[in-house]
Coordinates of C-alpha atoms and ligand atoms in Angstrom, one line a residue:
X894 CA 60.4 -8.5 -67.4
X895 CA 61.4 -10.5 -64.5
X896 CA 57.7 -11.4 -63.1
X897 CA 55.8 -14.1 -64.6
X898 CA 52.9 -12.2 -66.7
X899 CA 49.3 -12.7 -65.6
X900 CA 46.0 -11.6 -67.7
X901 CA 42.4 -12.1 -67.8
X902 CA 39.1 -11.1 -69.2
X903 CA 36.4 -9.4 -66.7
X904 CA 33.1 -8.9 -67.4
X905 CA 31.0 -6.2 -67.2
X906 CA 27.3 -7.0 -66.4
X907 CA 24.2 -5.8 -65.5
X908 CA 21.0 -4.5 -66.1
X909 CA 20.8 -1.0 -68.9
X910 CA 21.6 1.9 -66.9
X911 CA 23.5 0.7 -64.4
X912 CA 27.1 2.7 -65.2
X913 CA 28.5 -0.5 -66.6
X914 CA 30.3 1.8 -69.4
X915 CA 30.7 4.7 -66.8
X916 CA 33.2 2.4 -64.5
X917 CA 34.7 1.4 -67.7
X918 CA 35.5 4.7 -68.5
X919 CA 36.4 5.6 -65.4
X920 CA 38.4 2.4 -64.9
X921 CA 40.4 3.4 -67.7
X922 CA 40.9 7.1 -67.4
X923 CA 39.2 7.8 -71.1
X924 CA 36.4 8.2 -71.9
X925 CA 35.8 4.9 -75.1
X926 CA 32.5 3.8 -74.0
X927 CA 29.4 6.0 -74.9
X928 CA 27.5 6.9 -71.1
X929 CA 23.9 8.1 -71.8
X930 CA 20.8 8.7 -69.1
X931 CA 18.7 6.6 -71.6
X932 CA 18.8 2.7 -70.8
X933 CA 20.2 0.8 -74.1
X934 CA 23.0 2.8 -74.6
X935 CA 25.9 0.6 -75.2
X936 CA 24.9 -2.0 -78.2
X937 CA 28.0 -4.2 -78.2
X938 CA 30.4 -5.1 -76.3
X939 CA 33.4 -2.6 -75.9
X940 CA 37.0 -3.9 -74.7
X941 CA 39.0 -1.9 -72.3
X942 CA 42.8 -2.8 -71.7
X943 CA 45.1 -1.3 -68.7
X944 CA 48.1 -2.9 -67.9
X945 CA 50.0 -2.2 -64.6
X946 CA 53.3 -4.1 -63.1
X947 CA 53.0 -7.7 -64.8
X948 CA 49.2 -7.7 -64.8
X949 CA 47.6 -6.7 -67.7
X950 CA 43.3 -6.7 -67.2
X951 CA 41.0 -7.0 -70.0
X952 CA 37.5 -5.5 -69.2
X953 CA 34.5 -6.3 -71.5
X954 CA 31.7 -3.4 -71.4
X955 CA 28.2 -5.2 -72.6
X956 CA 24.9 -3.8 -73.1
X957 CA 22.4 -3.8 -70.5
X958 CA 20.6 -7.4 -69.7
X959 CA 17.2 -6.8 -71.3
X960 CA 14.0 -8.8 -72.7
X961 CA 15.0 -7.7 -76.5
X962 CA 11.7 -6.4 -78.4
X963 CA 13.6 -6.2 -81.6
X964 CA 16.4 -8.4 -84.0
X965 CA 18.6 -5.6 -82.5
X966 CA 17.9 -6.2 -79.2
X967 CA 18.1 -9.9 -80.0
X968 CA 22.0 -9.0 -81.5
X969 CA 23.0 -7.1 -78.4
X970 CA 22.0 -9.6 -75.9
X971 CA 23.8 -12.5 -78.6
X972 CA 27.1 -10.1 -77.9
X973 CA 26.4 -9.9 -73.4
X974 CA 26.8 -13.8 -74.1
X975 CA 29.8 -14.0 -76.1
X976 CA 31.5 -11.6 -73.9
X977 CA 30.8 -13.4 -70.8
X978 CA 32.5 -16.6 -72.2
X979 CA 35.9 -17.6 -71.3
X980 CA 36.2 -14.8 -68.7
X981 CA 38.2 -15.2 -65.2
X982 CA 35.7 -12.7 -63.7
X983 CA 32.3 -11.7 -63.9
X984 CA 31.8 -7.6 -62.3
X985 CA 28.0 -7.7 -61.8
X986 CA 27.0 -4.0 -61.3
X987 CA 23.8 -3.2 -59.6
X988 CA 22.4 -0.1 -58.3
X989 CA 21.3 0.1 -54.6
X990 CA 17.7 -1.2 -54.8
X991 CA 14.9 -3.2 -52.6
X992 CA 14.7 -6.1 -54.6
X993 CA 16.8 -8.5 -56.6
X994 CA 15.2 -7.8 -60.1
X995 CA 14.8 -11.6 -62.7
X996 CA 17.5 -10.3 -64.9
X997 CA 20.1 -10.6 -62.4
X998 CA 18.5 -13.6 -60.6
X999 CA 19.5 -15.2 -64.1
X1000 CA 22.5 -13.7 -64.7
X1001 CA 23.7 -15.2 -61.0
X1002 CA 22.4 -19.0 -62.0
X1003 CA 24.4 -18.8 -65.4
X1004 CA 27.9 -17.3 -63.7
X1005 CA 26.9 -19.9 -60.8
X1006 CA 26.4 -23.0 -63.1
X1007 CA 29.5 -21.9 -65.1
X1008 CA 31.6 -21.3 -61.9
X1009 CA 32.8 -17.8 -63.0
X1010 CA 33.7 -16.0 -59.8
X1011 CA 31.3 -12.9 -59.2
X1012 CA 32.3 -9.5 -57.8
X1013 CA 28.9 -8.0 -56.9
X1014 CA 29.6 -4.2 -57.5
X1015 CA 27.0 -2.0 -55.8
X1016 CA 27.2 1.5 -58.1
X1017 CA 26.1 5.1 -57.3
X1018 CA 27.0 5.4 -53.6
X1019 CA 27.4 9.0 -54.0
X1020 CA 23.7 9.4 -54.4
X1021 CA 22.4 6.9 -51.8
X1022 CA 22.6 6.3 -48.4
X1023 CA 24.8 3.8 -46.4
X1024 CA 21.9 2.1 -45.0
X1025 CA 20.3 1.8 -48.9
X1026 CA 23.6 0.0 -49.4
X1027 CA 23.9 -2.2 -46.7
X1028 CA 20.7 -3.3 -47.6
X1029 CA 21.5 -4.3 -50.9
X1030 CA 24.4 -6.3 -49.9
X1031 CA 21.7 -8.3 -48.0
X1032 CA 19.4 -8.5 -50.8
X1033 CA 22.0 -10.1 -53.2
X1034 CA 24.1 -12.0 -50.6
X1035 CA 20.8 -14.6 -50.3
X1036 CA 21.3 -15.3 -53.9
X1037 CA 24.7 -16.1 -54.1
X1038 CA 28.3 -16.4 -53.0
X1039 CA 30.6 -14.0 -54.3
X1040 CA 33.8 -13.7 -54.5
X1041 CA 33.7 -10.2 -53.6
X1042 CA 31.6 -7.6 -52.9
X1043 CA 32.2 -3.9 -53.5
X1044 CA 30.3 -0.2 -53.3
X1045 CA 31.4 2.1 -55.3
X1046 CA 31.1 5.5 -57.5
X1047 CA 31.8 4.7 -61.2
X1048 CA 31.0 8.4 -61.5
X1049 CA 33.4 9.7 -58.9
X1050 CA 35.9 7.2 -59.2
X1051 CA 35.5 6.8 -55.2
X1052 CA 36.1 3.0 -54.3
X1053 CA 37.2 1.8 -58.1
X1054 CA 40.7 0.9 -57.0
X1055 CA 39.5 -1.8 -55.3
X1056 CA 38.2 -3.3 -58.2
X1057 CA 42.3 -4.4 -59.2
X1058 CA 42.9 -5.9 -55.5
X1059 CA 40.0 -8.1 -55.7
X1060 CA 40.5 -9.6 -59.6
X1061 CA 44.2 -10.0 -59.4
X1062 CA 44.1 -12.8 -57.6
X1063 CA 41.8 -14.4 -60.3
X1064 CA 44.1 -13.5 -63.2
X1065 CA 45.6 -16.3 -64.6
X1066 CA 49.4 -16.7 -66.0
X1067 CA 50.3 -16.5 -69.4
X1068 CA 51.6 -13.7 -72.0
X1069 CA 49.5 -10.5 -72.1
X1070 CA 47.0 -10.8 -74.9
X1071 CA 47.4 -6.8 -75.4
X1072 CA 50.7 -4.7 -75.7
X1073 CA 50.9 -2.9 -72.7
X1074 CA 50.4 0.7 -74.0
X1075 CA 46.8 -0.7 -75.7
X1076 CA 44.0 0.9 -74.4
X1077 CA 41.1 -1.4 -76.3
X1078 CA 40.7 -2.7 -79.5
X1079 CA 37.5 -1.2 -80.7
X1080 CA 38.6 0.1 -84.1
X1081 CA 39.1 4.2 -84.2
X1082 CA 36.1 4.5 -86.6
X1083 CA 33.8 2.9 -84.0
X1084 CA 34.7 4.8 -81.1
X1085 CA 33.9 8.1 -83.6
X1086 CA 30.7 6.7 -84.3
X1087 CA 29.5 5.9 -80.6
X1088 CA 30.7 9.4 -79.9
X1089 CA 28.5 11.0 -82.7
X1090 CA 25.4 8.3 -80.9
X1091 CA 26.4 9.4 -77.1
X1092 CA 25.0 13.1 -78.4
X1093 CA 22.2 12.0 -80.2
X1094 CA 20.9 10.2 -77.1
X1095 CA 22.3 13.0 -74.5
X1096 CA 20.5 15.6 -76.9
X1097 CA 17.3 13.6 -78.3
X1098 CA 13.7 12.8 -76.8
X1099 CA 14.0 8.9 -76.0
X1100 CA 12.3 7.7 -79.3
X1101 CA 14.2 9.1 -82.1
X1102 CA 17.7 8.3 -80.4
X1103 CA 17.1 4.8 -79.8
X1104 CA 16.2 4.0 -83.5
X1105 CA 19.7 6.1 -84.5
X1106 CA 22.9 4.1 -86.1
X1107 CA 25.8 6.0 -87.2
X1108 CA 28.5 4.8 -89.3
X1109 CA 31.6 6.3 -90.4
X1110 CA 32.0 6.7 -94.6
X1111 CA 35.2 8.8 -94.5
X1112 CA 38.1 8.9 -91.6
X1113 CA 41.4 10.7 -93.5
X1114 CA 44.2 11.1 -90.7
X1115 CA 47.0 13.4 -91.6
X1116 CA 49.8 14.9 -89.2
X1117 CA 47.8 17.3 -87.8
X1118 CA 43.9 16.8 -88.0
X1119 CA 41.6 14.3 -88.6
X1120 CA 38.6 14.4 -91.4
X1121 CA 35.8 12.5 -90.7
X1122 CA 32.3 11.8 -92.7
X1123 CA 29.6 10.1 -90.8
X1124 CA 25.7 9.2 -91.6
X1125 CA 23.4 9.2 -89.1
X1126 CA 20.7 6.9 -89.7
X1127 CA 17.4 7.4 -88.8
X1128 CA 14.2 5.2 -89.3
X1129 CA 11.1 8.3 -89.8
X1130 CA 11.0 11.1 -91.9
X1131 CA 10.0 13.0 -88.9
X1132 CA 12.8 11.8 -86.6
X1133 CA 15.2 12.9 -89.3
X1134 CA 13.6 16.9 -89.2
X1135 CA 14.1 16.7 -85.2
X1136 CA 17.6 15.7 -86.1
X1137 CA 19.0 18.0 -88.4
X1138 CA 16.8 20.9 -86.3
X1139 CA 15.4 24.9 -87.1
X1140 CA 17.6 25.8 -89.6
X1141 CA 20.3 22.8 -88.9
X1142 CA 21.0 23.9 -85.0
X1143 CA 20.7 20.4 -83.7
X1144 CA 22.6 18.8 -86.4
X1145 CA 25.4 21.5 -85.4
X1146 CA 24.8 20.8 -82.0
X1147 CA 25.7 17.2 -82.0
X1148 CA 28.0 17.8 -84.4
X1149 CA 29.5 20.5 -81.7
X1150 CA 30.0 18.1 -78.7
X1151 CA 31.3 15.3 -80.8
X1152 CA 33.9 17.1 -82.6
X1153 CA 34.9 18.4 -78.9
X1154 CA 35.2 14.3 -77.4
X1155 CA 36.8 13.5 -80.4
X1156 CA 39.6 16.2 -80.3
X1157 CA 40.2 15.1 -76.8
X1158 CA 40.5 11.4 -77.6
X1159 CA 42.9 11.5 -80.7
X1160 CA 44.6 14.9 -79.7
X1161 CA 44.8 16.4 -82.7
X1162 CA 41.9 18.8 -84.3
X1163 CA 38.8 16.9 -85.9
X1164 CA 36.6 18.0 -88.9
X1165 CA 33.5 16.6 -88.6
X1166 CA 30.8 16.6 -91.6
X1167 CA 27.3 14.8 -90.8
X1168 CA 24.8 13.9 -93.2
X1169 CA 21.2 12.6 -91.4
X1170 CA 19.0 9.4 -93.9
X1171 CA 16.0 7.5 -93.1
X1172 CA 16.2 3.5 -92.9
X1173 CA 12.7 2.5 -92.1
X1174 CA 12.7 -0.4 -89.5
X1175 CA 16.2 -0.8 -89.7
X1176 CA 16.3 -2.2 -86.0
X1177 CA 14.3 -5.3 -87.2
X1178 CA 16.3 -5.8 -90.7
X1179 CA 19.2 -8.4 -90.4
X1180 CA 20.8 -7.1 -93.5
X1181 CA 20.7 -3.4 -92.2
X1182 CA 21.5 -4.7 -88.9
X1183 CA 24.7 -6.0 -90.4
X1184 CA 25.7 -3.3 -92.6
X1185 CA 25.6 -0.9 -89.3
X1186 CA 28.3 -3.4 -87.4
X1187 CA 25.8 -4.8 -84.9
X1188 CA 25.1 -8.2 -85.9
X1189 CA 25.9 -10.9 -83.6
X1190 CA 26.5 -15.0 -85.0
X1191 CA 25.9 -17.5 -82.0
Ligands
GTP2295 N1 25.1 9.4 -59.5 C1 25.7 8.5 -60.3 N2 25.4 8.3 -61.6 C2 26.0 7.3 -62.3 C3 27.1 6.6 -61.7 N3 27.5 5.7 -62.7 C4 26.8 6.0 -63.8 N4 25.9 6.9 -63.5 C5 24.9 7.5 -64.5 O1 24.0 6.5 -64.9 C6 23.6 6.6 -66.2 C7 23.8 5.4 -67.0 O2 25.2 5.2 -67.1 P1 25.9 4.2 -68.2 O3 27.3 4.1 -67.9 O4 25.5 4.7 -69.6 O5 25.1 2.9 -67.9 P2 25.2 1.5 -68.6 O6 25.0 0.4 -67.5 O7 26.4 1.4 -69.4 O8 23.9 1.5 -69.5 P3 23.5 0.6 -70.9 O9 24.7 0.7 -71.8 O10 22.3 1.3 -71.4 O11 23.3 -0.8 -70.4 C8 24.3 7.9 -66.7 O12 23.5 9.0 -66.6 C9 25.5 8.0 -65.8 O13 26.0 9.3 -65.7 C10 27.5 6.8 -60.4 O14 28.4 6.2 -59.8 N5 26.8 7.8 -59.7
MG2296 MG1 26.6 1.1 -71.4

């Protein structure tokens, strides 16, 4: 390679909901990072790596800025900080709104203080008006100076390009941390699981979801097929009866969709055999916590 190699970390940020994991996806072309309509979705951070010419980008998906209510909550706002450290950009999405809301007011002093440059990414322009943008733009450009600012559809795709002109400048030079055909390095089990908890969330009333882990017990590859066994986790009796469904059709359901993601991800077929317990208050259990994947040291 004749040019000098540059590379960098950006940053994801933003409050739950947002499409933080959506322009991930979408920034990628595949879909790694689990998109549901439920805040919360995303519980840890999840790398995505595209390389292109000399420049290779490493974007860090995090969970959604919250006031955690539980030691999970507590873990997955550990992991927003951890991600956001040694990074040569900080994307802070926001949806068109009226106000600046206290999460991002905070999230602007930190990457202020710390001197990461900010690209203020208004989201969802294909569902509001020019004038609802424009107005955000105002909103956050009293709070801040950034080092960019850009609408855009993380759902459409429509203004995402952008996002390379404006943070190639801020890569820095130095050998690629990735080879260049890596597209993250979330391990293959964990992407099966966040599949499996995309459909319990996209299927599922809001409280049983939320209080779902899924971990992977079996993942046989052979030439043509992959076998998986995963456990779903649940905390109530009750939650695990709305979960496995009349007669198992829920459980077949989910299992339905995932199986579907997962063929298109590792393109090859997928057997896919799920098997529902009941961890009572696991969300508030360190040691359950940990066994699921999802603890987070300082
Ligand atoms: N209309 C529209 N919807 C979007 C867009 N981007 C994301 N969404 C929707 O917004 C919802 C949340 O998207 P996610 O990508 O899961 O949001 P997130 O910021 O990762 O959420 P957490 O992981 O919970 O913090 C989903 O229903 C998405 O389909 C967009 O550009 N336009
Ligand atoms: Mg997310």
């Amino acid at each position: 390679m004749d040019q000098t190699q540059k590379v960098g970390f950006i940053a994801i940020v933003g409050r739950p909901n947002v499409g933080k994991s959506t322009l991930l996806n979408t920034l990628l072309g595949e879909k790694i990072a689990a998109v549901s309509r439920k805040p919360q979705t995303t519980r840890t951070a999840i790398t995505g790596i595209l390389t292109r010419g000399a420049d290779q980008y490493v974007f860090l998906d995090t969970p959604g800025v919250h006031k955690p209510r539980t030691k999970l909550g507590s873990a997955m706002m550990k992991s927003v900080g951890t991600a956001t450290a040694d990074v040569c950009a900080v994307l802070l999405l926001v949806e068109p709104v009226m106000q600046i809301h206290p999460t991002e007011q905070e999230l602007i002093k930190k990457f202020s203080k710390a001197r990461v440059p900010m690209i203020l990414i208004i989201n969802k322009t294909d569902v509001h008006t020019p004038e609802e943008i424009i107005r955000t733009i105002d909103v956050f450009r009293q709070e801040a100076d950034f080092a960019a600012v850009i609408p855009l559809s993380a759902k459409t795709g429509d203004g995402v390009d952008i996002i390379f002109d404006e943070v190639e400048p801020l890569l820095e030079e130095g050998a690629w941390f990735f080879p260049s055909d890596m597209i993250t390095d979330v391990p293959e089990r964990t992407i099966a699981a966040e599949v499996i908890r995309e459909k319990l969330l996209r299927l599922l009333d809001q409280e049983v979801p939320h209080g779902t882990a899924v971990t992977i017990e079996d993942f046989k590859e052979s030439d043509q097929r992959i076998d998986i066994r995963a456990e779903i986790f649940c905390e109530k009796a009750g939650h695990k009866r709305i979960i496995i469904g009349k007669g198992g059709s829920m459980l077949k359901k989910i299992g339905t969709y995932a199986r579907e993601d997962l063929e298109a991800f590792f393109g090859v077929h997928v057997n896919l055999d799920l098997w529902v317990k009941v961890k009572e208050n696991w969300r508030d259990n360190d040691s359950l916590i940990a066994s699921f994947g999802l603890s987070h040291k300082d």
